[in-house]
Short mmCIF file of C-alpha atoms and ligand atoms in Angstrom, two decimals:
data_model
loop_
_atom_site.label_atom_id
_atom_site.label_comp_id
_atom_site.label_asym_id
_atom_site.label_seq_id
_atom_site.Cartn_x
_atom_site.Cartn_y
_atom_site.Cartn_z
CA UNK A 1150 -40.43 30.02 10.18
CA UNK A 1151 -38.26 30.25 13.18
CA UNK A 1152 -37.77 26.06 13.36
CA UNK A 1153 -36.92 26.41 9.63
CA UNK A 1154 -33.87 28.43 10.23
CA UNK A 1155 -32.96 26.63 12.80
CA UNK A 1156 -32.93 23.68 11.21
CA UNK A 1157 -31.14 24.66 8.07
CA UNK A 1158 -28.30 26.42 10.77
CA UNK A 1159 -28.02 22.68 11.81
CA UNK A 1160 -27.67 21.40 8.57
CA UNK A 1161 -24.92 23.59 7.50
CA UNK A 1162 -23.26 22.95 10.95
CA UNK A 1163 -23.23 19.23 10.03
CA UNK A 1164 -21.88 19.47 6.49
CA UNK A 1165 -18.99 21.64 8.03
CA UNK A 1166 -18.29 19.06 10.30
CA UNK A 1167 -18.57 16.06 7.89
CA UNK A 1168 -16.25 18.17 5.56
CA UNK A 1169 -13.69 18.87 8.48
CA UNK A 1170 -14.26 15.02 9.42
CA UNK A 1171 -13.64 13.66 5.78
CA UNK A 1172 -10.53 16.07 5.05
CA UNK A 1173 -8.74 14.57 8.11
CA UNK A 1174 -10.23 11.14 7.21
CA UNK A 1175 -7.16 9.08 6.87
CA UNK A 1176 -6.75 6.90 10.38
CA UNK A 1177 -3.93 7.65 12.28
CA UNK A 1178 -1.54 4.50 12.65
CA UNK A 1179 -2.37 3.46 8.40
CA UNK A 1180 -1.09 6.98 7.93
CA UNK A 1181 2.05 6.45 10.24
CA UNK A 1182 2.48 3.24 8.74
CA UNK A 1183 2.39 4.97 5.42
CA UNK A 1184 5.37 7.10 6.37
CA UNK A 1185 7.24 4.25 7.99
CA UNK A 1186 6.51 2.56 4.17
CA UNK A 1187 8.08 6.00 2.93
CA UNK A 1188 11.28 5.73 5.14
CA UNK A 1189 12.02 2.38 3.98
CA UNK A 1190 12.54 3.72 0.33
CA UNK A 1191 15.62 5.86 -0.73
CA UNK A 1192 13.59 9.04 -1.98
CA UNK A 1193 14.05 10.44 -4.92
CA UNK A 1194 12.25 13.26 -6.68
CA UNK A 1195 10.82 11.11 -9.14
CA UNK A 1196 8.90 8.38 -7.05
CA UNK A 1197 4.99 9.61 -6.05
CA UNK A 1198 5.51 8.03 -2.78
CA UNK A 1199 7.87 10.71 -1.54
CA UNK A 1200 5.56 13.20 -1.93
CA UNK A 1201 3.28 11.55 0.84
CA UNK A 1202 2.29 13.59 4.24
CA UNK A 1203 4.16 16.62 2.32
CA UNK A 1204 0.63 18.20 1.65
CA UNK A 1205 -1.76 16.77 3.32
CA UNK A 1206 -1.96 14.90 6.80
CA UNK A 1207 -5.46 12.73 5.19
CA UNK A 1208 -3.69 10.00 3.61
CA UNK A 1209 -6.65 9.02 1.64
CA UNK A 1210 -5.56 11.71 -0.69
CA UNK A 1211 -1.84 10.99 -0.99
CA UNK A 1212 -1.00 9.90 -4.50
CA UNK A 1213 -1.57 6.30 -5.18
CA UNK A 1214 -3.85 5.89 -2.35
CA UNK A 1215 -7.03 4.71 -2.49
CA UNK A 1216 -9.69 4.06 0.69
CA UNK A 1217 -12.76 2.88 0.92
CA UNK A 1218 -15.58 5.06 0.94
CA UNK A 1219 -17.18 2.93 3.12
CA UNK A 1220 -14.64 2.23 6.39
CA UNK A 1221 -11.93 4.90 5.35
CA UNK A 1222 -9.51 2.61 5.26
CA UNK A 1223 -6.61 2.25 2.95
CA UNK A 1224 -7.82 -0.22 0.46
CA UNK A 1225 -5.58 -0.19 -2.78
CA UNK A 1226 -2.02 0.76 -2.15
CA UNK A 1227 0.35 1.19 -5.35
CA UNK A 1228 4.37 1.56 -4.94
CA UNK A 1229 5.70 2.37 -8.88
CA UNK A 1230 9.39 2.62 -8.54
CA UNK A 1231 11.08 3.41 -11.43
CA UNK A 1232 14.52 2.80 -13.15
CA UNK A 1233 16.22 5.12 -10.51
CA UNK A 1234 15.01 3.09 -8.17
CA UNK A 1235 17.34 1.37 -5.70
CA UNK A 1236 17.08 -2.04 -4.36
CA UNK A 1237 14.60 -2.39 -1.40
CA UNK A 1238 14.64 -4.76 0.83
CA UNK A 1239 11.13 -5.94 1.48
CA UNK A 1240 9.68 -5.98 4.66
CA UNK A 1241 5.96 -7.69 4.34
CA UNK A 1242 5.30 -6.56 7.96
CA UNK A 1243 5.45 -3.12 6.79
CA UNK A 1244 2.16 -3.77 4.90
CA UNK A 1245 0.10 -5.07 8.27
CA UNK A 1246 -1.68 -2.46 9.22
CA UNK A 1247 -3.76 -2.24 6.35
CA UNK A 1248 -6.08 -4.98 6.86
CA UNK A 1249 -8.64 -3.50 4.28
CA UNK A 1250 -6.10 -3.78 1.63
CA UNK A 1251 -7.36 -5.68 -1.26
CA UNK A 1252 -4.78 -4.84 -4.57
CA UNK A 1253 -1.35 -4.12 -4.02
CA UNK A 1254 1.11 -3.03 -6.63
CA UNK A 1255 4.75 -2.62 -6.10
CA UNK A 1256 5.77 -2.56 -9.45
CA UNK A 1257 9.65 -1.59 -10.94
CA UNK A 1258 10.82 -1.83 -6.84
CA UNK A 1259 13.86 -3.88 -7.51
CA UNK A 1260 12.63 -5.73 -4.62
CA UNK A 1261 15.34 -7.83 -3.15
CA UNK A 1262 14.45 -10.44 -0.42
CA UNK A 1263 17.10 -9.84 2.17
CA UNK A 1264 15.91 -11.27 5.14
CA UNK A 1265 16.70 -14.00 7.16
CA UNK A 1266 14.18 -12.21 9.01
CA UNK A 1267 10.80 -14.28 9.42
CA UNK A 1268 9.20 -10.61 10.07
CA UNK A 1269 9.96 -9.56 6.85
CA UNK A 1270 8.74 -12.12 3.91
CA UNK A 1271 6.42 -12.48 1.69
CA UNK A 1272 4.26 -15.10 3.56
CA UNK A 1273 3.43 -12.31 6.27
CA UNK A 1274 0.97 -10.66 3.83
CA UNK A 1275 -1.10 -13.99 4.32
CA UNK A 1276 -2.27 -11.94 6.91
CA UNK A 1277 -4.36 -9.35 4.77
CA UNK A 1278 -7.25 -11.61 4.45
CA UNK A 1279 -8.89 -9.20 1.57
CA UNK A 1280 -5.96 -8.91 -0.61
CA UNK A 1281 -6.44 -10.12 -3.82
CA UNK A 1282 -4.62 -8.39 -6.47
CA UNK A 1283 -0.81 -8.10 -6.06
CA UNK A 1284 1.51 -7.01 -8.48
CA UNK A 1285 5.04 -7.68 -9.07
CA UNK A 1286 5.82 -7.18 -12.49
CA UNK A 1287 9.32 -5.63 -12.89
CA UNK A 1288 11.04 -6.55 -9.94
CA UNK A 1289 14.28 -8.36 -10.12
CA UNK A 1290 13.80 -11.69 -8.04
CA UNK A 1291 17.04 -13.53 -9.25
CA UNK A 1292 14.95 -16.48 -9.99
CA UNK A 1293 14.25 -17.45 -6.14
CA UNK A 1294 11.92 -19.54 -5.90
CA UNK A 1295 10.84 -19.11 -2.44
CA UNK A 1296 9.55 -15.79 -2.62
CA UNK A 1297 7.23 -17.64 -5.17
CA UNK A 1298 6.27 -20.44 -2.48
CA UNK A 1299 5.55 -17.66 0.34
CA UNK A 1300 2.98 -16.29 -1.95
CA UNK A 1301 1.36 -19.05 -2.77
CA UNK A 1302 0.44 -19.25 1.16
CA UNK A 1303 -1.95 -16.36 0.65
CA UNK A 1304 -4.71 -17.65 0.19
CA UNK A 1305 -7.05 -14.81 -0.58
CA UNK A 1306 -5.22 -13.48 -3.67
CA UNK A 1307 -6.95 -13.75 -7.81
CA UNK A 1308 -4.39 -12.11 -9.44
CA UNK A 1309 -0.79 -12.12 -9.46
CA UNK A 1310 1.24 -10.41 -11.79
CA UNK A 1311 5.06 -11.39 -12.18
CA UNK A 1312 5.63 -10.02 -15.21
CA UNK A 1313 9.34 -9.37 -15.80
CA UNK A 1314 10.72 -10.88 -12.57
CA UNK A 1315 12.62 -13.55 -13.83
CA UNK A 1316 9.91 -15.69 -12.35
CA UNK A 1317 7.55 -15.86 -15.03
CA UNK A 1318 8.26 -19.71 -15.61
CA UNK A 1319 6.74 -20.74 -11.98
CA UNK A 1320 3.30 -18.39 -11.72
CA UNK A 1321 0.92 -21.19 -11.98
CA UNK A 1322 -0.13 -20.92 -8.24
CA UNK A 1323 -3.00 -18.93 -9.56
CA UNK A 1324 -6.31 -20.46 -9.09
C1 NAG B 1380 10.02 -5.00 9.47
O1 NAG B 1380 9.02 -4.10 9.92
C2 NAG B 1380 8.60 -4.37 11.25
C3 NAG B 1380 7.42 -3.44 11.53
O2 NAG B 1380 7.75 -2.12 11.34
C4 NAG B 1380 9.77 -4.15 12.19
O3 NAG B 1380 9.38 -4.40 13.52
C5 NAG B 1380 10.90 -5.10 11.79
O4 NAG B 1380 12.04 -4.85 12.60
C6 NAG B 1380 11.26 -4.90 10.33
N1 NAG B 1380 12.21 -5.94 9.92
C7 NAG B 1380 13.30 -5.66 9.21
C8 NAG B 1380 14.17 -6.81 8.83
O5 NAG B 1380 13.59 -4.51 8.86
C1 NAG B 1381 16.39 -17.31 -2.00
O1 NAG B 1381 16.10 -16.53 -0.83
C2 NAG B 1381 16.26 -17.24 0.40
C3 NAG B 1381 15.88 -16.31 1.53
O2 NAG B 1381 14.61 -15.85 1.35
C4 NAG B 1381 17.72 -17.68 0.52
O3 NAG B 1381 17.87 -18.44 1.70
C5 NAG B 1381 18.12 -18.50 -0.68
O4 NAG B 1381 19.50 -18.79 -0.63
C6 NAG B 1381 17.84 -17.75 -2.00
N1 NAG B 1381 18.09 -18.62 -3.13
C7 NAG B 1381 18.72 -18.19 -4.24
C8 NAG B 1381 18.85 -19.18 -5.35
O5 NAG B 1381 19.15 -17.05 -4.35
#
């Protein structure tokens, strides 16, 4: 009777800790890259990202977040800017850390691709080897067709939407 209590005291005393574990669960430098992702946006009350690390430190449960149950890790990562939205100058390195990433969305950003900086473009995300679904659509590209080109480097990607960009003429890199 005795090792029965004892063992369902142990059993509770794990689930409290998994809970505490899980509700902290985010890891720490994809949820300071996160907020360094945050600082590179104008905020306005209307985006979801601005609301990030206002309620929660566990990133996994910041709005438009989505990790894998299986590492924890940041997996699907969506960026909706809207028609407030001011131009941002994309920075692929920004988007390292998350090497578990496999669908990206960074829709209505009015992305602009002000770099001369080779830190910065769109060929860096060749570096998330998992990342297949990336989307575009609504983002102002003034036809340039080297953003195109750097995405065609990576190598790993099955969908690409560039809906709306101005670049809809030249997205038969698929495949
Ligand atoms: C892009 O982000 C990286 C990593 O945070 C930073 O080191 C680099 O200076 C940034 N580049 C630009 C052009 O902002
Ligand atoms: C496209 O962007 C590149 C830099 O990424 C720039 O050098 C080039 O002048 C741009 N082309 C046009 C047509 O805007």
């Amino acid at each position: 009777m005795r090792l029965i209590k004892q063992l369902l005291v142990a059993l509770v005393i794990a689930s409290l800790l998994e809970g505490w574990w899980s509700c902290d669960g985010c890891l720490e430098n994809e949820r300071n890259a996160l907020l360094q992702l945050k600082a590179s946006f104008d905020c306005h009350e209307y985006m979801s990202l601005c609301s990030w690390g206002l309620y929660t430190d566990d990133c996994c449960k910041w709005e438009n977040i989505h990790c894998s149950s299986t590492t924890g890790r940041v997996s699907k990562l969506s960026i909706q800017g809207d028609y407030w939205a001011s131009e941002w100058c994309f920075n692929a390195s920004l988007f390292l850390p998350f090497q578990e990433l496999t669908s990206l969305s960074l829709q209505y950003n009015y992305i602009i691709d002000c770099v001369e900086n080779e830190d910065a473009g769109f060929e860096r995300l060749e570096r998330l080897s998992k990342l297949e679904f990336l989307d575009l659509e609504y983002n102002s590209f003034n036809n340039n067709n080297s953003i195109v080109s750097s995405i065609g480097h990576i190598s790993s990607l099955k969908s690409l939407n560039l809906g709306h960009t101005g670049l809809e003429s030249v997205t038969d890199i698929q495949g």
